[in-house]
Coordinates of N, CA and C and ligand atoms in Angstrom, one line a residue:
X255 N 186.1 49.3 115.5 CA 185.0 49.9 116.2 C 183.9 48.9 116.3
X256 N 183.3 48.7 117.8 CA 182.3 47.8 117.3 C 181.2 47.9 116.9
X257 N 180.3 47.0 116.6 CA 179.4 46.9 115.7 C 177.9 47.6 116.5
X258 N 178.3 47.7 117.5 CA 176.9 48.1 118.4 C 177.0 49.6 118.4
X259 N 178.4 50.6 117.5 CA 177.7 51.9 117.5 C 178.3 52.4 116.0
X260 N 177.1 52.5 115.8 CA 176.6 52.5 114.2 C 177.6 53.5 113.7
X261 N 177.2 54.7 114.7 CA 177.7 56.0 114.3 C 178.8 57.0 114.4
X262 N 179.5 55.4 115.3 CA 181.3 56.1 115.9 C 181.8 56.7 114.6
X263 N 181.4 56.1 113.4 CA 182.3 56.7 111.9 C 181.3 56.7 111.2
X264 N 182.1 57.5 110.0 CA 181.3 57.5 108.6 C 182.0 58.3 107.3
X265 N 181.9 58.7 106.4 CA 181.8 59.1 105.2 C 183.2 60.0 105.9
X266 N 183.3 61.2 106.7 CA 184.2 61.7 107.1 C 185.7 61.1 108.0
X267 N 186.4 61.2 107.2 CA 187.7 61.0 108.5 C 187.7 61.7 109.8
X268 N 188.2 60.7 110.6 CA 188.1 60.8 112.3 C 189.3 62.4 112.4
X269 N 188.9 63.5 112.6 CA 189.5 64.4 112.8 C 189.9 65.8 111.6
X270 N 189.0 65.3 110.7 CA 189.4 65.9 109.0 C 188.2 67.5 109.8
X271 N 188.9 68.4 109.7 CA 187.9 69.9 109.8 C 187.6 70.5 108.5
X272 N 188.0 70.0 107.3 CA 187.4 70.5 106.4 C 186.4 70.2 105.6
X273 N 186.0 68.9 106.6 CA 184.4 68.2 106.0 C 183.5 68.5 107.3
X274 N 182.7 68.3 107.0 CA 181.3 68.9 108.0 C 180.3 67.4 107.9
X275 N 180.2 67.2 109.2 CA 179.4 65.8 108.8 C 177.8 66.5 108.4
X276 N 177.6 67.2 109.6 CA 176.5 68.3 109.5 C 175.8 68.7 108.0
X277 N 177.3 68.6 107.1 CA 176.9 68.6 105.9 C 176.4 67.2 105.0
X278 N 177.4 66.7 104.9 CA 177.0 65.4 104.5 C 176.2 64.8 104.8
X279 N 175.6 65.0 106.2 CA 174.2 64.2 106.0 C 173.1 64.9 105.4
X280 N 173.2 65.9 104.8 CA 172.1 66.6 104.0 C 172.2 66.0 102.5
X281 N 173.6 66.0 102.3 CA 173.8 65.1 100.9 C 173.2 63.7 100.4
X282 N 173.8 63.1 101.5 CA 173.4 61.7 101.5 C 171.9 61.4 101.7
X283 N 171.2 62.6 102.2 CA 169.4 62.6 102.0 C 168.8 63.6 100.6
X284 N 170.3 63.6 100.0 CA 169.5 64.3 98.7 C 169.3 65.7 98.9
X285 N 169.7 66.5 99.8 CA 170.0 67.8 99.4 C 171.1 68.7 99.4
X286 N 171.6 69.4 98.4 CA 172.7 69.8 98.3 C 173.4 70.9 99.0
X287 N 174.3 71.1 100.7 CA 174.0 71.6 101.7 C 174.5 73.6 100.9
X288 N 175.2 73.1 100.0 CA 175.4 74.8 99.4 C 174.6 75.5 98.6
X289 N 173.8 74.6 97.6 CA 172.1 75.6 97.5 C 171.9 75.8 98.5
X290 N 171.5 75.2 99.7 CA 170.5 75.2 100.8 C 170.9 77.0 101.3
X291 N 172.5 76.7 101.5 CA 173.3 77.9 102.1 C 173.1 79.0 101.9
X292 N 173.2 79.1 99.9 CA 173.3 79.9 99.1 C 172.0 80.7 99.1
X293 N 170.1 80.2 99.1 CA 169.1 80.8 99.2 C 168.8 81.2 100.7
X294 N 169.8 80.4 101.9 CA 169.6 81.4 103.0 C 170.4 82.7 103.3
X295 N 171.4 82.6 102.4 CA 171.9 83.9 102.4 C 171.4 84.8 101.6
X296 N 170.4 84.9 100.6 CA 169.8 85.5 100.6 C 168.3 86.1 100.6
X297 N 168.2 84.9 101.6 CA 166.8 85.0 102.6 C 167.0 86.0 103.4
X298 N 167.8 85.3 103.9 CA 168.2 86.8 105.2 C 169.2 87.7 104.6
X299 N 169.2 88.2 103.5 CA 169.7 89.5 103.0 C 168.0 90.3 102.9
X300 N 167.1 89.5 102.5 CA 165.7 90.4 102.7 C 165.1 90.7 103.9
X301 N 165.6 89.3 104.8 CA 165.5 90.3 106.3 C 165.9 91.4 106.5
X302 N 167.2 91.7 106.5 CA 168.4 92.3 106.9 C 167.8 93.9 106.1
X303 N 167.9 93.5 105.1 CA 167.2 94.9 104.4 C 165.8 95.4 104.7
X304 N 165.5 94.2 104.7 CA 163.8 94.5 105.3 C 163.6 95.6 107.1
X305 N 164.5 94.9 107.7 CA 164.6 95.4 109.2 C 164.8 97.2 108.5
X306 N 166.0 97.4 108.0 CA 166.5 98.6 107.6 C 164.7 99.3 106.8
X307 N 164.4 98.8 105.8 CA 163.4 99.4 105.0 C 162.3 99.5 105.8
X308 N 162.4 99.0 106.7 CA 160.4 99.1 107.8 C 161.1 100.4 108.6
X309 N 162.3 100.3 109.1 CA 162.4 101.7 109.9 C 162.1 102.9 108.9
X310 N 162.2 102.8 107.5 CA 161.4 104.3 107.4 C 160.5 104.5 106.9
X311 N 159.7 103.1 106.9 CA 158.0 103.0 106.8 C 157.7 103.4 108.2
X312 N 158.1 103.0 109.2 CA 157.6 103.1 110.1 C 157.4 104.7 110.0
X313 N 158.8 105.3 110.2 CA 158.9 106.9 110.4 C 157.7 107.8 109.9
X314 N 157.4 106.8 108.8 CA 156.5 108.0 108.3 C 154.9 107.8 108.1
X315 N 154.5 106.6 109.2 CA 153.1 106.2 109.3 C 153.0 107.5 110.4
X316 N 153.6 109.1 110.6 CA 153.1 109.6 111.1 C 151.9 109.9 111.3
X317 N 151.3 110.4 112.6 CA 149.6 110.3 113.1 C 149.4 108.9 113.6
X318 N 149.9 108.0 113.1 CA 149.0 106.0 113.1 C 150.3 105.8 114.3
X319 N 149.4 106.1 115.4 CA 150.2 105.7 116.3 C 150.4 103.5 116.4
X320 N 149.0 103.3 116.2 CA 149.3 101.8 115.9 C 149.1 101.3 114.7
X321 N 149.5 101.6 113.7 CA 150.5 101.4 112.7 C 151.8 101.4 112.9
X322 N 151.9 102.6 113.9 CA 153.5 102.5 113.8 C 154.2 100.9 114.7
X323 N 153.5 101.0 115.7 CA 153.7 99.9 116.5 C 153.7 98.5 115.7
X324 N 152.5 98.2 115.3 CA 152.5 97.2 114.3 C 153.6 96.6 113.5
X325 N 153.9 97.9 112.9 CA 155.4 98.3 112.1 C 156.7 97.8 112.4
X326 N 156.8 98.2 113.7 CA 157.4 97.9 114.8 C 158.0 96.5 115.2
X327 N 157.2 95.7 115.6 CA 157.0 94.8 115.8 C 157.4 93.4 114.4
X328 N 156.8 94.3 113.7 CA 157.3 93.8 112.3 C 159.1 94.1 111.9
X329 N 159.4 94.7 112.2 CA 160.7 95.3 112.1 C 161.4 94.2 112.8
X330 N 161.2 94.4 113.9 CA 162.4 93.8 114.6 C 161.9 92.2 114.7
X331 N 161.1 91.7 114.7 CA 161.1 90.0 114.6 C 162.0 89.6 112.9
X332 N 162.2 91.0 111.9 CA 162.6 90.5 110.7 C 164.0 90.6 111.3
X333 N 164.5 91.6 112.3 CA 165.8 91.0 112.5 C 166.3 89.9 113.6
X334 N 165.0 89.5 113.7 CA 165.3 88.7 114.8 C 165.6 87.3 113.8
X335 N 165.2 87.3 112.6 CA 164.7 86.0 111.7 C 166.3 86.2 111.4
X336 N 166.6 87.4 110.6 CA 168.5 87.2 110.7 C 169.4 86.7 111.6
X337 N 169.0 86.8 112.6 CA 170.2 86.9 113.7 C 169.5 85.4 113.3
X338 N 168.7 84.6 113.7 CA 167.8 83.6 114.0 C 169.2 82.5 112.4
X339 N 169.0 82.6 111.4 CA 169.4 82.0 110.9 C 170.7 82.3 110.0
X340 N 171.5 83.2 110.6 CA 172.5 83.3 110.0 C 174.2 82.7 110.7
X341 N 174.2 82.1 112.0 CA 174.4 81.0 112.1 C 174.7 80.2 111.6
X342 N 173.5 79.3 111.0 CA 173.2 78.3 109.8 C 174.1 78.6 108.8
X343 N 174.2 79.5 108.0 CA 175.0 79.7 107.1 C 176.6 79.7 107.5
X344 N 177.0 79.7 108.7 CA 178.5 79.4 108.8 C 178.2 77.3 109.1
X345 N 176.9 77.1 109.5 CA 177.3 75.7 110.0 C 177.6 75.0 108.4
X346 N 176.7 75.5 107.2 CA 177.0 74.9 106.6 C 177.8 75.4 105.3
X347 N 179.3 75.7 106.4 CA 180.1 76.5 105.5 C 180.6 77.5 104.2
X348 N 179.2 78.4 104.8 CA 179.5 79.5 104.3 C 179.9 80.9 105.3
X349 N 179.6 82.4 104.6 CA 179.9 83.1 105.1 C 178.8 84.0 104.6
X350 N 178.6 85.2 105.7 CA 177.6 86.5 104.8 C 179.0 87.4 104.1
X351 N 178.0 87.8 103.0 CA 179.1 88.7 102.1 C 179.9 90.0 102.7
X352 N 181.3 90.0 102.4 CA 181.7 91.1 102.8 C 181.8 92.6 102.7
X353 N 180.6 92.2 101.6 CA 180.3 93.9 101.0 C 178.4 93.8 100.9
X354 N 178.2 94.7 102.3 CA 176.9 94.6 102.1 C 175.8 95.1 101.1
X355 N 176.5 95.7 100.3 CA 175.9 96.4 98.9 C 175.3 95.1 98.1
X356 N 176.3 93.8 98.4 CA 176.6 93.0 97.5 C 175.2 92.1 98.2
X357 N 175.3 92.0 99.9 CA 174.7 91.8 100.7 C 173.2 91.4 100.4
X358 N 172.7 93.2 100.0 CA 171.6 93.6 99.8 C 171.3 93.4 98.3
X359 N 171.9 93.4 97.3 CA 171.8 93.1 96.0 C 171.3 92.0 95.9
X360 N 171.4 90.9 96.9 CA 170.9 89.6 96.6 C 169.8 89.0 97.6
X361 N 169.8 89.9 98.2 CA 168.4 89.6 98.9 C 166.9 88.9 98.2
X362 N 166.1 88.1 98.5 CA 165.2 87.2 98.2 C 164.0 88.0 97.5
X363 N 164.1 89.4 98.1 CA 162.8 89.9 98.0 C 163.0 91.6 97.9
X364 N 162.2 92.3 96.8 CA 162.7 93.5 96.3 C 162.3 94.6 97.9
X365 N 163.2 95.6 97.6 CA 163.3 96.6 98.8 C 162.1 96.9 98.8
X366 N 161.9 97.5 100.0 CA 160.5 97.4 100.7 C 160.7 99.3 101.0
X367 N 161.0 100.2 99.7 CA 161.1 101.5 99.9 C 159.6 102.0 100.1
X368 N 160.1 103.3 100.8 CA 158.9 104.4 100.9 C 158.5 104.4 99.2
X369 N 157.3 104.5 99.1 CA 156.7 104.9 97.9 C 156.7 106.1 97.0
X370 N 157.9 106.8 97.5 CA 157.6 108.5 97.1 C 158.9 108.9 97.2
X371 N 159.7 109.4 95.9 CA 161.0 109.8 95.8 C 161.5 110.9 96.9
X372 N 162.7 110.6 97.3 CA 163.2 111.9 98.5 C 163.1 113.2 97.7
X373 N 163.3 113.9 98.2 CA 163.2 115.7 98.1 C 164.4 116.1 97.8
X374 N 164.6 117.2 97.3 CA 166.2 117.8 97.7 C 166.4 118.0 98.7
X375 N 166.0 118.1 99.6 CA 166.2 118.9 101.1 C 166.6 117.7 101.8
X376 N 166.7 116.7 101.2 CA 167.2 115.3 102.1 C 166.1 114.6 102.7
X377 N 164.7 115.1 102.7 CA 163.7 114.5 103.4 C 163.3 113.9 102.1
X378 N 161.9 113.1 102.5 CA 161.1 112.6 101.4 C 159.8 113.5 100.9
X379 N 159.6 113.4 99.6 CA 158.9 114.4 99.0 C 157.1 113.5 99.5
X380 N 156.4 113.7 100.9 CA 155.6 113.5 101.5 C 153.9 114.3 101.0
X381 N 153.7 114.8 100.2 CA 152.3 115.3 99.4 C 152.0 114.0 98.8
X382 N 152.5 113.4 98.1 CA 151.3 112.0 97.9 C 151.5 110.5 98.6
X383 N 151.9 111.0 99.8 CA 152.3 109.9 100.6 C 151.2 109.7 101.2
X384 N 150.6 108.5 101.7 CA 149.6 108.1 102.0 C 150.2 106.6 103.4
X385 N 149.3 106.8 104.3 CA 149.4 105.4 105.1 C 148.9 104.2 104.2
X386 N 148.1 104.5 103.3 CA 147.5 103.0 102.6 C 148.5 102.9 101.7
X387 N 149.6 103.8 101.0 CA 150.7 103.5 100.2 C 151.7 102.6 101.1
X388 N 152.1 103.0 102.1 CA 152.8 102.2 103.0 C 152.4 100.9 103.1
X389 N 151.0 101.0 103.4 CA 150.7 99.8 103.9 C 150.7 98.6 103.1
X390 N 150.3 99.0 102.3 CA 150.7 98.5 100.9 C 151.7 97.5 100.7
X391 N 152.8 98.8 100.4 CA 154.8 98.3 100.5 C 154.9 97.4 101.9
X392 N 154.5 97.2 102.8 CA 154.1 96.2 104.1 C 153.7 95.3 103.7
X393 N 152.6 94.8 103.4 CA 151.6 93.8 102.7 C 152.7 93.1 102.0
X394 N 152.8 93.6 101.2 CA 153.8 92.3 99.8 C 155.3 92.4 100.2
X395 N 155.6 92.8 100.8 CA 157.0 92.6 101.1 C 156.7 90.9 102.6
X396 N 155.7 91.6 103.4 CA 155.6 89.9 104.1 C 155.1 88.8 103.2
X397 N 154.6 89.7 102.2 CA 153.9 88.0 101.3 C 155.2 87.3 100.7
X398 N 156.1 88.0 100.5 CA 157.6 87.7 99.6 C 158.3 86.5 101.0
X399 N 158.4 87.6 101.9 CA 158.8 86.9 103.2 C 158.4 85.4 103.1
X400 N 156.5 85.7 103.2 CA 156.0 83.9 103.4 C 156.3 82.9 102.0
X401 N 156.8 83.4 100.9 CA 157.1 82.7 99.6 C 158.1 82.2 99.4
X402 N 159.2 83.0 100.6 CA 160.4 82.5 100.8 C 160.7 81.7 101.3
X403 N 160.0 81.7 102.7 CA 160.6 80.6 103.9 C 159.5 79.3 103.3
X404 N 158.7 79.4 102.6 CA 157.6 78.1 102.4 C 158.6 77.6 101.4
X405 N 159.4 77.8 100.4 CA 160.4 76.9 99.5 C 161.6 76.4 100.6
X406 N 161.8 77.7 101.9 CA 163.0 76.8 102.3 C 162.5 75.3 103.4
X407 N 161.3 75.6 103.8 CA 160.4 75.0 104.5 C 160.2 73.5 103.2
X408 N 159.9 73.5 102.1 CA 159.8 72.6 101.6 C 161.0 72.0 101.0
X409 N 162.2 72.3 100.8 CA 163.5 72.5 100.6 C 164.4 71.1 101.7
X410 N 163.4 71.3 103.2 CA 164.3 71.3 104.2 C 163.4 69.7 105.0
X411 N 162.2 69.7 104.4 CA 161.3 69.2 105.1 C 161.5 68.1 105.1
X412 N 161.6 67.0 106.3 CA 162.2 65.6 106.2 C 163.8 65.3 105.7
X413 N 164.5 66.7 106.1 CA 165.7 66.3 105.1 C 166.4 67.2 106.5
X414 N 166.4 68.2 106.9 CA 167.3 68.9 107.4 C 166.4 69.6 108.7
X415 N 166.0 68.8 109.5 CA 165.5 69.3 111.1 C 165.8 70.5 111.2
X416 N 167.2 71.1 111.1 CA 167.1 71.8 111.9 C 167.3 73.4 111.7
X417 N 167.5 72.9 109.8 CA 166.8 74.4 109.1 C 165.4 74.5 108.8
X418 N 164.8 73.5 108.9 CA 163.2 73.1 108.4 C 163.0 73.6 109.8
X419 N 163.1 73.7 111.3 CA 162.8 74.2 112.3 C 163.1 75.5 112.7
X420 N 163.8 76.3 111.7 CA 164.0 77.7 111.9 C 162.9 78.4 110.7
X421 N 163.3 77.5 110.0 CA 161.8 78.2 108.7 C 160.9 78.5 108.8
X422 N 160.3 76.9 109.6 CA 158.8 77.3 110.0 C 158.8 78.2 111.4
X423 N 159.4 78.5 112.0 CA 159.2 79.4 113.2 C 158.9 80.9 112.4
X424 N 160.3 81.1 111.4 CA 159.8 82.5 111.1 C 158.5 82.3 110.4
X425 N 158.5 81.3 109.4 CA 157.2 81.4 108.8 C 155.9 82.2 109.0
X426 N 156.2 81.1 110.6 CA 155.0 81.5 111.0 C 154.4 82.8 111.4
X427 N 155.6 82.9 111.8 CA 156.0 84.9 112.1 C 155.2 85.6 111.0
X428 N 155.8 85.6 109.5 CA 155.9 86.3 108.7 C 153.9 85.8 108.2
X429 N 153.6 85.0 108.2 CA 152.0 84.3 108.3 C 151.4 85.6 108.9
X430 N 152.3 85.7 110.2 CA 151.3 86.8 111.5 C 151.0 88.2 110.4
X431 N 152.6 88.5 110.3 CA 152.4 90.0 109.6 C 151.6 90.1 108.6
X432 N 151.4 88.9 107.5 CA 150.7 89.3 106.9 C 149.5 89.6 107.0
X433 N 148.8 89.2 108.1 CA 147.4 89.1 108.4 C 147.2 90.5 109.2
X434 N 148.2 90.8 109.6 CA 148.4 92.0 110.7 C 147.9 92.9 109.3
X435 N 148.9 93.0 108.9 CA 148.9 94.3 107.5 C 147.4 94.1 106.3
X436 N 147.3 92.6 106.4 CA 146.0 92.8 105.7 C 144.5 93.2 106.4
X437 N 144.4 93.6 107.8 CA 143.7 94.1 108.4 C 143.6 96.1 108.4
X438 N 144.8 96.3 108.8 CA 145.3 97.6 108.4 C 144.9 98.1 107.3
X439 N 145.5 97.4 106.0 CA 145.0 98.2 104.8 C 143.4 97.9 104.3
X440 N 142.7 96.7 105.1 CA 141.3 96.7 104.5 C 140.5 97.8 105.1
X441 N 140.7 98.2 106.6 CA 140.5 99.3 107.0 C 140.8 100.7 106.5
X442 N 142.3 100.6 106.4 CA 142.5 102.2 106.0 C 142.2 102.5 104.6
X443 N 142.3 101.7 103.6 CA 141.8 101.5 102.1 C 140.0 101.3 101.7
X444 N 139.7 100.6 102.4 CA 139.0 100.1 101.7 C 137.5 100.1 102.7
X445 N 138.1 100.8 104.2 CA 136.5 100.2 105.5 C 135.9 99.2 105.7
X446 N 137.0 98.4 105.3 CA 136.6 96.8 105.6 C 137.1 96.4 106.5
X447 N 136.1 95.6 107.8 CA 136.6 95.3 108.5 C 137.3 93.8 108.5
X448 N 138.8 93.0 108.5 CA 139.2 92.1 108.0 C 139.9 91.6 109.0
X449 N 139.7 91.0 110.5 CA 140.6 91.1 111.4 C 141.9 90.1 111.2
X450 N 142.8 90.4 111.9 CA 143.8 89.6 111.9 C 143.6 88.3 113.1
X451 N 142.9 88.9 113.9 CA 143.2 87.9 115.4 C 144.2 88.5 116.3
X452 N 144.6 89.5 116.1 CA 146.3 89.7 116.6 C 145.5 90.9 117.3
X453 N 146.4 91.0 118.5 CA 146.7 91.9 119.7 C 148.1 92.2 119.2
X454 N 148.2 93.3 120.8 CA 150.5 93.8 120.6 C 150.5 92.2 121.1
X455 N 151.9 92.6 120.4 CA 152.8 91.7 121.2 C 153.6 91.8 122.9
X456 N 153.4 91.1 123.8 CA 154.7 91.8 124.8 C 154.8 92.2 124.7
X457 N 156.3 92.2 124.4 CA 157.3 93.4 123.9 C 157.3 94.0 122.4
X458 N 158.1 94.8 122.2 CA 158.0 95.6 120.6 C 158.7 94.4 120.1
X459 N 158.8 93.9 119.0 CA 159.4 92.8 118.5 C 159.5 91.6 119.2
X460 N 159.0 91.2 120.1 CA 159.0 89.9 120.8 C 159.5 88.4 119.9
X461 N 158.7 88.8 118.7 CA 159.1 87.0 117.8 C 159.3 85.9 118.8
X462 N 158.1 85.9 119.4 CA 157.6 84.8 120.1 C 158.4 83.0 119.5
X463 N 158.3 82.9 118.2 CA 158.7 82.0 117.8 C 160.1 82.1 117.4
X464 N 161.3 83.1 116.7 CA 161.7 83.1 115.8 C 163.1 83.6 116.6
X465 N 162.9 84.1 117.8 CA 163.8 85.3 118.4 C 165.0 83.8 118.9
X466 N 166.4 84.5 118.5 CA 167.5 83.3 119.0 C 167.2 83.7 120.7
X467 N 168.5 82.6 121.1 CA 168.8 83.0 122.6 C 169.8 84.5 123.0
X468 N 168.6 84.9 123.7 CA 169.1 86.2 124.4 C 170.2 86.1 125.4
X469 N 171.1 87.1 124.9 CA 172.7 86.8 125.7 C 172.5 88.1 126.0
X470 N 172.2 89.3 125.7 CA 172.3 90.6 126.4 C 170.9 91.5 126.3
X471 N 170.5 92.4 126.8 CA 169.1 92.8 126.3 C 169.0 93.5 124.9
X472 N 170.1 93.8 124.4 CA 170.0 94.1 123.1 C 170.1 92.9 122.3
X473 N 169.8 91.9 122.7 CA 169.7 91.1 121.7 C 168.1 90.8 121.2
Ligands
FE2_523 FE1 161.0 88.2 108.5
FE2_524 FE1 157.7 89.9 108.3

């Protein structure tokens, strides 16, 4: 090979599919590409669950028409952060678990449940349910969010572009919500006015930053 291209070869054999160069260069900068793998799998197990747990916060910010919206919006940019980096975890040869029990078990960040045990009746027992309880379980579930992606964000930084470039996108996302929800509850809690800065988004979950490429409209 000649000498004028650096990068015709390296560390991997010409044709070997069981090595990942993709990988090996995270090695050879000192990061180990299956931790890396292993905390994004269950990074986005807290998405994943998270998307699922806002849909029945959302449900039951009944009356808060923009709370619910808010909600909303929060919902689906967390699954947009899944779809967004779960990818990654096949690039660097892994897989998501095949039992999503197991899925959810390992998620980054504790369930983000309604605050008030279900009923017999199959609904939820709603007399001391409160929108500021919600809002609440909202608030620290994005603060977990932003505690998460700032280790993978530092994890990645100067070492791996192009997970350090999905991090900070949601980050930044997850930055929004929390500002969003700490507006909400200084108001509904407390009559503090505490703005976020934030308007709607476009669309209901837009993830301006974070959303992969759209191949159908359900995506
Ligand atoms: Fe998220
Ligand atoms: Fe979030």
């Amino acid at each position: 090979m000649s000498d004028d291209k650096p990068h015709a070869a390296g560390t991997v054999d010409a044709g070997d599919t069981s090595e990942r160069v993709g990988m090996a260069v995270l090695r050879e900068r000192g990061l180990e590409p299956e931790e890396l793998r292993e905390k994004l799998i269950d990074a986005i197990g807290a998405e994943f669950t998270t998307y699922y747990y806002y849909t029945n916060l959302r449900m039951h910010l009944a009356g808060h028409e923009d709370y619910k919206e808010i909600t909303e919006d929060a919902r689906l940019e967390d699954r947009a952060h899944f779809e967004l980096v779960a990818p990654r975890v096949y690039e660097l040869g892994g897989a998501l678990p095949n039992d999503i029990r197991a899925f959810a078990d390992r998620a980054s960040c504790p369930d983000a449940e309604l605050p008030v045990p279900m009923a017999g009746d199959g609904g939820f027992d709603t007399d001391s349910l409160s929108a500021e309880s919600i809002l609440e379980v909202l608030l620290e579930a994005e603060r977990c969010a932003i505690r998460t992606w700032s280790e993978i964000c530092d994890m990645t930084h100067g070492v791996d572009p192009r997970t350090y470039d999905m991090a900070q996108r949601i980050l930044q996302e997850e930055i929004e919500h929390e500002a969003w929800f700490v507006e909400l509850l200084s108001m509904e809690r407390d009559g503090e006015i505490n703005p976020a800065g934030h308007f709607v988004r476009g669309e209901p979950g837009d993830a301006p930053l974070s959303t992969n490429r759209r191949f159908n409209d359900s995506a």
